[in-house]
PDB file of C-alpha atoms in Angstrom:
ATOM      1  CA  ASN Q   1      -8.323  17.520  -5.447  1.00 70.00           C
ATOM      2  CA  ALA Q   2      -5.598  17.039  -2.766  1.00 80.00           C
ATOM      3  CA  GLY Q   3      -6.056  13.230  -2.540  1.00 93.00           C
ATOM      4  CA  VAL Q   4      -5.062  11.805   0.955  1.00 96.00           C
ATOM      5  CA  THR Q   5      -3.531  14.196   3.270  1.00 97.00           C
ATOM      6  CA  GLN Q   6      -1.766  13.214   6.491  1.00 97.00           C
ATOM      7  CA  THR Q   7      -0.616  15.429   9.356  1.00 97.00           C
ATOM      8  CA  PRO Q   8       1.913  15.811  11.022  1.00 97.00           C
ATOM      9  CA  LYS Q   9       4.651  14.714   8.643  1.00 96.00           C
ATOM     10  CA  PHE Q  10       7.091  14.096  11.539  1.00 96.00           C
ATOM     11  CA  ARG Q  11       6.536  13.707  15.307  1.00 96.00           C
ATOM     12  CA  ILE Q  12       8.670  12.722  18.256  1.00 97.00           C
ATOM     13  CA  LEU Q  13       6.805  11.441  21.322  1.00 97.00           C
ATOM     14  CA  LYS Q  14       7.971  10.528  24.678  1.00 97.00           C
ATOM     15  CA  ILE Q  15       6.995   7.055  26.163  1.00 97.00           C
ATOM     16  CA  GLY Q  16       3.542   7.304  27.583  1.00 96.00           C
ATOM     17  CA  GLN Q  17       2.401  10.292  25.711  1.00 97.00           C
ATOM     18  CA  SER Q  18      -0.614  10.188  23.490  1.00 96.00           C
ATOM     19  CA  MET Q  19      -1.301  11.772  19.944  1.00 96.00           C
ATOM     20  CA  THR Q  20      -3.601  11.574  17.074  1.00 98.00           C
ATOM     21  CA  LEU Q  21      -2.417  11.198  13.662  1.00 98.00           C
ATOM     22  CA  GLN Q  22      -4.745  12.885  11.100  1.00 98.00           C
ATOM     23  CA  CYS Q  23      -5.943  11.549   7.808  1.00 98.00           C
ATOM     24  CA  THR Q  24      -8.317  13.143   5.411  1.00 98.00           C
ATOM     25  CA  GLN Q  25      -9.348  12.515   1.864  1.00 96.00           C
ATOM     26  CA  ASP Q  26     -11.395  14.585  -0.626  1.00 95.00           C
ATOM     27  CA  MET Q  27     -12.387  11.893  -3.169  1.00 92.00           C
ATOM     28  CA  ASN Q  28     -15.435  10.794  -1.334  1.00 92.00           C
ATOM     29  CA  HIS Q  29     -13.932   7.298  -0.966  1.00 91.00           C
ATOM     30  CA  ASN Q  30     -15.840   4.896   1.339  1.00 90.00           C
ATOM     31  CA  TYR Q  31     -12.910   2.751   2.315  1.00 92.00           C
ATOM     32  CA  MET Q  32     -10.003   4.009   4.380  1.00 94.00           C
ATOM     33  CA  TYR Q  33      -7.011   2.227   5.908  1.00 95.00           C
ATOM     34  CA  TRP Q  34      -4.186   2.826   8.343  1.00 97.00           C
ATOM     35  CA  TYR Q  35      -0.748   0.988   7.821  1.00 96.00           C
ATOM     36  CA  ARG Q  36       2.501   1.158   9.512  1.00 96.00           C
ATOM     37  CA  GLN Q  37       5.891   0.365   7.992  1.00 94.00           C
ATOM     38  CA  ASP Q  38       8.933  -0.385  10.087  1.00 93.00           C
ATOM     39  CA  PRO Q  39      12.402   0.105   8.557  1.00 87.00           C
ATOM     40  CA  GLY Q  40      13.105  -2.253   5.724  1.00 83.00           C
ATOM     41  CA  MET Q  41       9.790  -4.166   6.053  1.00 86.00           C
ATOM     42  CA  GLY Q  42       6.503  -4.102   4.138  1.00 86.00           C
ATOM     43  CA  LEU Q  43       3.408  -2.428   5.271  1.00 91.00           C
ATOM     44  CA  LYS Q  44       1.207  -3.873   7.959  1.00 93.00           C
ATOM     45  CA  LEU Q  45      -2.625  -3.008   8.406  1.00 94.00           C
ATOM     46  CA  ILE Q  46      -3.560  -1.504  11.684  1.00 96.00           C
ATOM     47  CA  TYR Q  47      -7.228  -0.590  11.130  1.00 96.00           C
ATOM     48  CA  TYR Q  48      -9.657   0.032   8.367  1.00 94.00           C
ATOM     49  CA  SER Q  49     -13.031   1.394   7.670  1.00 94.00           C
ATOM     50  CA  VAL Q  50     -15.629   0.668   4.967  1.00 90.00           C
ATOM     51  CA  GLY Q  51     -17.612   3.711   5.604  1.00 92.00           C
ATOM     52  CA  ALA Q  52     -18.643   6.382   8.238  1.00 94.00           C
ATOM     53  CA  GLY Q  53     -19.393   4.796  11.602  1.00 95.00           C
ATOM     54  CA  ILE Q  54     -17.806   1.470  10.744  1.00 94.00           C
ATOM     55  CA  THR Q  55     -14.269   0.308  11.654  1.00 96.00           C
ATOM     56  CA  ASP Q  56     -12.509  -2.846  12.013  1.00 94.00           C
ATOM     57  CA  LYS Q  57      -9.151  -4.256  13.227  1.00 94.00           C
ATOM     58  CA  GLY Q  58      -6.347  -5.180  10.832  1.00 93.00           C
ATOM     59  CA  GLU Q  59      -3.253  -7.323  11.454  1.00 91.00           C
ATOM     60  CA  VAL Q  60      -1.634  -5.152  14.240  1.00 96.00           C
ATOM     61  CA  PRO Q  61      -4.364  -3.066  16.046  1.00 97.00           C
ATOM     62  CA  ASN Q  62      -2.948  -3.297  19.579  1.00 96.00           C
ATOM     63  CA  GLY Q  63      -2.090   0.100  21.047  1.00 96.00           C
ATOM     64  CA  TYR Q  64      -4.152   2.029  18.584  1.00 97.00           C
ATOM     65  CA  ASN Q  65      -7.729   3.237  18.200  1.00 97.00           C
ATOM     66  CA  VAL Q  66      -9.650   4.833  15.269  1.00 98.00           C
ATOM     67  CA  SER Q  67     -12.795   6.592  14.666  1.00 96.00           C
ATOM     68  CA  ARG Q  68     -14.644   7.343  11.420  1.00 97.00           C
ATOM     69  CA  SER Q  69     -17.325   9.990  12.174  1.00 97.00           C
ATOM     70  CA  THR Q  70     -17.229  11.476   8.537  1.00 96.00           C
ATOM     71  CA  THR Q  71     -16.460   9.999   5.104  1.00 95.00           C
ATOM     72  CA  GLU Q  72     -13.470  12.475   4.793  1.00 97.00           C
ATOM     73  CA  ASP Q  73     -11.557  11.910   8.080  1.00 97.00           C
ATOM     74  CA  PHE Q  74     -10.054   8.692   9.687  1.00 98.00           C
ATOM     75  CA  PRO Q  75      -7.800   9.643  12.591  1.00 98.00           C
ATOM     76  CA  LEU Q  76      -5.494   7.172  14.313  1.00 98.00           C
ATOM     77  CA  ARG Q  77      -5.129   7.477  18.101  1.00 98.00           C
ATOM     78  CA  LEU Q  78      -2.057   6.385  20.126  1.00 96.00           C
ATOM     79  CA  GLU Q  79      -2.994   6.408  23.811  1.00 90.00           C
ATOM     80  CA  LEU Q  80       0.163   5.348  25.635  1.00 94.00           C
ATOM     81  CA  ALA Q  81       3.164   5.605  23.127  1.00 96.00           C
ATOM     82  CA  ALA Q  82       5.796   2.858  23.317  1.00 96.00           C
ATOM     83  CA  PRO Q  83       9.135   2.594  21.491  1.00 96.00           C
ATOM     84  CA  SER Q  84       7.654  -0.359  19.487  1.00 96.00           C
ATOM     85  CA  GLN Q  85       5.389   2.167  17.813  1.00 97.00           C
ATOM     86  CA  THR Q  86       8.239   3.932  16.203  1.00 97.00           C
ATOM     87  CA  SER Q  87       7.501   3.648  12.676  1.00 97.00           C
ATOM     88  CA  VAL Q  88       6.094   5.396   9.449  1.00 97.00           C
ATOM     89  CA  TYR Q  89       2.380   5.453   9.346  1.00 98.00           C
ATOM     90  CA  PHE Q  90       0.485   5.596   6.012  1.00 97.00           C
ATOM     91  CA  CYS Q  91      -3.127   6.360   5.527  1.00 97.00           C
ATOM     92  CA  ALA Q  92      -4.962   5.136   2.317  1.00 95.00           C
ATOM     93  CA  SER Q  93      -8.352   5.354   0.727  1.00 94.00           C
ATOM     94  CA  ARG Q  94     -10.110   3.698  -2.214  1.00 90.00           C
ATOM     95  CA  GLU Q  95     -13.508   3.672  -3.810  1.00 83.00           C
ATOM     96  CA  GLN Q  96     -15.601   0.518  -3.831  1.00 75.00           C
ATOM     97  CA  GLY Q  97     -14.557  -1.757  -6.574  1.00 69.00           C
ATOM     98  CA  LEU Q  98     -11.384  -2.674  -8.269  1.00 62.00           C
ATOM     99  CA  GLU Q  99      -9.704   0.728  -8.254  1.00 72.00           C
ATOM    100  CA  GLY Q 100      -6.312   1.053  -6.744  1.00 84.00           C
ATOM    101  CA  TYR Q 101      -5.617   2.473  -3.315  1.00 90.00           C
ATOM    102  CA  THR Q 102      -4.506   6.156  -2.931  1.00 93.00           C
ATOM    103  CA  PHE Q 103      -1.940   6.514  -0.208  1.00 95.00           C
ATOM    104  CA  GLY Q 104      -0.895   9.614   1.748  1.00 96.00           C
ATOM    105  CA  SER Q 105       2.750  10.783   2.136  1.00 95.00           C
ATOM    106  CA  GLY Q 106       3.003   9.335   5.600  1.00 97.00           C
ATOM    107  CA  THR Q 107       3.833  10.467   9.223  1.00 97.00           C
ATOM    108  CA  ARG Q 108       7.215   9.520  10.595  1.00 97.00           C
ATOM    109  CA  LEU Q 109       6.778   8.788  14.357  1.00 97.00           C
ATOM    110  CA  THR Q 110       9.621   8.312  16.798  1.00 97.00           C
ATOM    111  CA  VAL Q 111       8.957   7.227  20.365  1.00 97.00           C
ATOM    112  CA  VAL Q 112      11.809   7.912  22.838  1.00 96.00           C
TER     113      VAL Q 112
ATOM    114  CA  ASP M   1      -5.591 -14.307  -0.335  1.00 59.00           C
ATOM    115  CA  ALA M   2      -3.018 -16.135  -2.201  1.00 62.00           C
ATOM    116  CA  LYS M   3       0.636 -15.671  -1.326  1.00 87.00           C
ATOM    117  CA  THR M   4       3.162 -14.216  -3.764  1.00 93.00           C
ATOM    118  CA  THR M   5       6.788 -14.743  -4.345  1.00 94.00           C
ATOM    119  CA  GLN M   6       9.083 -12.084  -5.925  1.00 96.00           C
ATOM    120  CA  PRO M   7      12.761 -11.737  -6.283  1.00 96.00           C
ATOM    121  CA  THR M   8      14.330  -9.724  -3.469  1.00 95.00           C
ATOM    122  CA  SER M   9      16.142  -7.323  -5.872  1.00 96.00           C
ATOM    123  CA  MET M  10      17.030  -6.634  -9.396  1.00 97.00           C
ATOM    124  CA  ASP M  11      19.016  -4.144 -11.421  1.00 96.00           C
ATOM    125  CA  CYS M  12      18.010  -2.536 -14.686  1.00 95.00           C
ATOM    126  CA  ALA M  13      19.672  -0.321 -17.232  1.00 96.00           C
ATOM    127  CA  GLU M  14      18.227   3.139 -17.808  1.00 97.00           C
ATOM    128  CA  GLY M  15      16.206   3.248 -20.988  1.00 96.00           C
ATOM    129  CA  ARG M  16      15.813  -0.482 -21.211  1.00 96.00           C
ATOM    130  CA  ALA M  17      12.664  -2.567 -20.364  1.00 96.00           C
ATOM    131  CA  ALA M  18      12.520  -3.860 -16.801  1.00 97.00           C
ATOM    132  CA  ASN M  19      10.628  -7.132 -16.408  1.00 97.00           C
ATOM    133  CA  LEU M  20       9.560  -7.894 -12.891  1.00 98.00           C
ATOM    134  CA  PRO M  21       8.299 -11.506 -12.235  1.00 97.00           C
ATOM    135  CA  CYS M  22       5.847 -12.594  -9.610  1.00 96.00           C
ATOM    136  CA  ASN M  23       4.770 -16.102  -8.721  1.00 96.00           C
ATOM    137  CA  HIS M  24       1.161 -16.745  -7.352  1.00 94.00           C
ATOM    138  CA  SER M  25       0.711 -20.514  -7.821  1.00 93.00           C
ATOM    139  CA  THR M  26      -2.248 -20.658  -5.347  1.00 90.00           C
ATOM    140  CA  ILE M  27      -4.229 -17.892  -6.917  1.00 91.00           C
ATOM    141  CA  SER M  28      -7.934 -18.595  -7.042  1.00 88.00           C
ATOM    142  CA  GLY M  29     -10.323 -17.804  -9.973  1.00 88.00           C
ATOM    143  CA  ASN M  30     -11.613 -14.558  -8.419  1.00 87.00           C
ATOM    144  CA  GLU M  31      -8.383 -13.105  -7.252  1.00 89.00           C
ATOM    145  CA  TYR M  32      -6.838 -10.156  -9.061  1.00 91.00           C
ATOM    146  CA  VAL M  33      -3.225  -9.367  -9.442  1.00 93.00           C
ATOM    147  CA  TYR M  34      -2.250  -5.926  -8.322  1.00 93.00           C
ATOM    148  CA  TRP M  35       1.192  -4.027  -8.755  1.00 95.00           C
ATOM    149  CA  TYR M  36       2.165  -1.252  -6.547  1.00 95.00           C
ATOM    150  CA  ARG M  37       5.469   0.496  -6.036  1.00 96.00           C
ATOM    151  CA  GLN M  38       7.060   2.571  -3.222  1.00 95.00           C
ATOM    152  CA  ILE M  39       9.687   5.082  -3.983  1.00 94.00           C
ATOM    153  CA  HIS M  40      11.924   5.842  -1.047  1.00 88.00           C
ATOM    154  CA  SER M  41      10.114   7.289   1.936  1.00 81.00           C
ATOM    155  CA  GLN M  42       6.858   7.847   0.081  1.00 91.00           C
ATOM    156  CA  GLY M  43       3.459   6.110   0.165  1.00 94.00           C
ATOM    157  CA  PRO M  44       2.925   3.220  -2.137  1.00 94.00           C
ATOM    158  CA  GLN M  45       1.650   4.085  -5.630  1.00 94.00           C
ATOM    159  CA  TYR M  46      -0.888   1.922  -7.569  1.00 92.00           C
ATOM    160  CA  ILE M  47       0.577   0.836 -10.976  1.00 95.00           C
ATOM    161  CA  ILE M  48      -1.797  -1.614 -12.635  1.00 94.00           C
ATOM    162  CA  HIS M  49      -4.063  -4.750 -11.957  1.00 92.00           C
ATOM    163  CA  GLY M  50      -5.560  -7.601 -13.997  1.00 93.00           C
ATOM    164  CA  LEU M  51      -7.572 -10.743 -13.695  1.00 93.00           C
ATOM    165  CA  LYS M  52      -6.505 -12.869 -16.640  1.00 92.00           C
ATOM    166  CA  ASN M  53      -6.055 -10.636 -19.684  1.00 88.00           C
ATOM    167  CA  ASN M  54      -2.971  -8.690 -20.375  1.00 94.00           C
ATOM    168  CA  GLU M  55      -3.181  -5.036 -19.270  1.00 95.00           C
ATOM    169  CA  THR M  56      -1.425  -1.800 -20.324  1.00 96.00           C
ATOM    170  CA  ASN M  57      -1.607   1.717 -19.052  1.00 94.00           C
ATOM    171  CA  GLU M  58       0.517   4.766 -19.123  1.00 94.00           C
ATOM    172  CA  MET M  59       2.871   3.452 -16.527  1.00 94.00           C
ATOM    173  CA  ALA M  60       3.309  -0.265 -17.404  1.00 97.00           C
ATOM    174  CA  SER M  61       2.195  -3.518 -18.938  1.00 97.00           C
ATOM    175  CA  LEU M  62       0.993  -6.616 -16.988  1.00 98.00           C
ATOM    176  CA  ILE M  63       1.332 -10.043 -18.583  1.00 97.00           C
ATOM    177  CA  ILE M  64      -0.556 -12.806 -16.748  1.00 96.00           C
ATOM    178  CA  THR M  65       0.195 -16.393 -17.900  1.00 96.00           C
ATOM    179  CA  GLU M  66      -2.687 -18.428 -19.074  1.00 95.00           C
ATOM    180  CA  ASP M  67      -2.813 -20.645 -15.909  1.00 95.00           C
ATOM    181  CA  ARG M  68      -2.624 -17.356 -13.961  1.00 95.00           C
ATOM    182  CA  LYS M  69       0.086 -18.842 -11.669  1.00 95.00           C
ATOM    183  CA  SER M  70       2.481 -16.159 -12.523  1.00 96.00           C
ATOM    184  CA  SER M  71       2.715 -12.695 -13.991  1.00 97.00           C
ATOM    185  CA  THR M  72       5.130 -10.227 -15.121  1.00 97.00           C
ATOM    186  CA  LEU M  73       5.221  -6.384 -14.787  1.00 98.00           C
ATOM    187  CA  ILE M  74       6.923  -4.509 -17.566  1.00 98.00           C
ATOM    188  CA  LEU M  75       8.304  -1.017 -17.335  1.00 97.00           C
ATOM    189  CA  PRO M  76       8.956  -0.333 -21.060  1.00 96.00           C
ATOM    190  CA  HIS M  77      11.625   2.233 -20.697  1.00 94.00           C
ATOM    191  CA  ALA M  78      12.962   2.360 -17.223  1.00 96.00           C
ATOM    192  CA  THR M  79      14.156   5.745 -15.899  1.00 96.00           C
ATOM    193  CA  LEU M  80      16.149   6.481 -12.700  1.00 96.00           C
ATOM    194  CA  ARG M  81      12.811   7.648 -11.235  1.00 95.00           C
ATOM    195  CA  ASP M  82      11.569   4.108 -11.497  1.00 97.00           C
ATOM    196  CA  THR M  83      13.985   3.016  -8.825  1.00 97.00           C
ATOM    197  CA  ALA M  84      11.544   1.642  -6.005  1.00 97.00           C
ATOM    198  CA  VAL M  85      10.411  -1.354  -4.227  1.00 96.00           C
ATOM    199  CA  TYR M  86       7.651  -3.079  -6.418  1.00 97.00           C
ATOM    200  CA  TYR M  87       5.025  -5.032  -4.653  1.00 95.00           C
ATOM    201  CA  CYS M  88       2.927  -7.878  -6.541  1.00 95.00           C
ATOM    202  CA  ILE M  89      -0.341  -8.482  -4.542  1.00 92.00           C
ATOM    203  CA  VAL M  90      -3.174 -10.876  -5.241  1.00 90.00           C
ATOM    204  CA  MET M  91      -6.512  -9.978  -3.788  1.00 85.00           C
ATOM    205  CA  ILE M  92     -10.050 -11.130  -3.969  1.00 78.00           C
ATOM    206  CA  LYS M  93     -12.765  -8.589  -5.068  1.00 67.00           C
ATOM    207  CA  ALA M  94     -14.952  -8.335  -1.737  1.00 68.00           C
ATOM    208  CA  ALA M  95     -16.362  -5.595   0.318  1.00 57.00           C
ATOM    209  CA  GLY M  96     -13.555  -4.414   2.637  1.00 65.00           C
ATOM    210  CA  ASN M  97     -10.786  -6.183   0.782  1.00 74.00           C
ATOM    211  CA  LYS M  98      -7.501  -5.246   2.150  1.00 79.00           C
ATOM    212  CA  LEU M  99      -3.985  -5.070   0.526  1.00 82.00           C
ATOM    213  CA  THR M 100      -1.439  -7.296   2.203  1.00 83.00           C
ATOM    214  CA  PHE M 101       2.101  -6.382   1.456  1.00 86.00           C
ATOM    215  CA  GLY M 102       4.958  -8.850   1.176  1.00 85.00           C
ATOM    216  CA  GLY M 103       8.659  -8.021   0.886  1.00 85.00           C
ATOM    217  CA  GLY M 104       8.485  -6.942  -2.830  1.00 93.00           C
ATOM    218  CA  THR M 105      11.379  -6.486  -5.251  1.00 96.00           C
ATOM    219  CA  ARG M 106      13.846  -3.762  -4.862  1.00 96.00           C
ATOM    220  CA  VAL M 107      14.540  -2.404  -8.342  1.00 97.00           C
ATOM    221  CA  LEU M 108      17.607  -0.241  -8.930  1.00 97.00           C
ATOM    222  CA  VAL M 109      17.673   1.555 -12.272  1.00 97.00           C
ATOM    223  CA  LYS M 110      21.331   2.368 -13.207  1.00 96.00           C
ATOM    224  CA  PRO M 111      22.540   5.021 -15.664  1.00 95.00           C
TER     225      PRO M 111
END
């Protein structure tokens, strides 16, 4: 049981490049989330999903896209990277109910 | 979801109990109190949650006041590995409920 796995751990992008941050979980959780955390700040929700085929915007969705074709995977897509997207990105999942969220170890992204 | 207020930082001596306060005076009857922590550069880690009764698990105890307007997370025997930012979050139980993180309390456990 690996929990929530994020890849890559680190990435440097040039302005205007695109990339996909991968997130997969093996706990059969219905709910999945993407957060970003800027230096010294709390986490902000980008997108979330309550099940395969269903996604919705969080607090800071601009510049990002997501898809949820399977229960296990919830990739986050950056189409035109900007320096403002330099951040640490965390993926999380949880089962329906009161149980706590399980977070991945994060992807540290730098846009130059 | 109700807003929470936590001290910005606090120090604690290794081996002693750490008591982390949280105010949530606008909490509604169906909102739960959750605690998470984030050790440097890692993803947040779930600690404990409760509605109105005190709760205890292998990591910590959660004491919620009778009027539910405040709570205290207790780490019974703090270790250096407990140094982290601790987040108190109140959240309604609903499909698609979402954690909203505030600033948290930066706890430094000193030898």
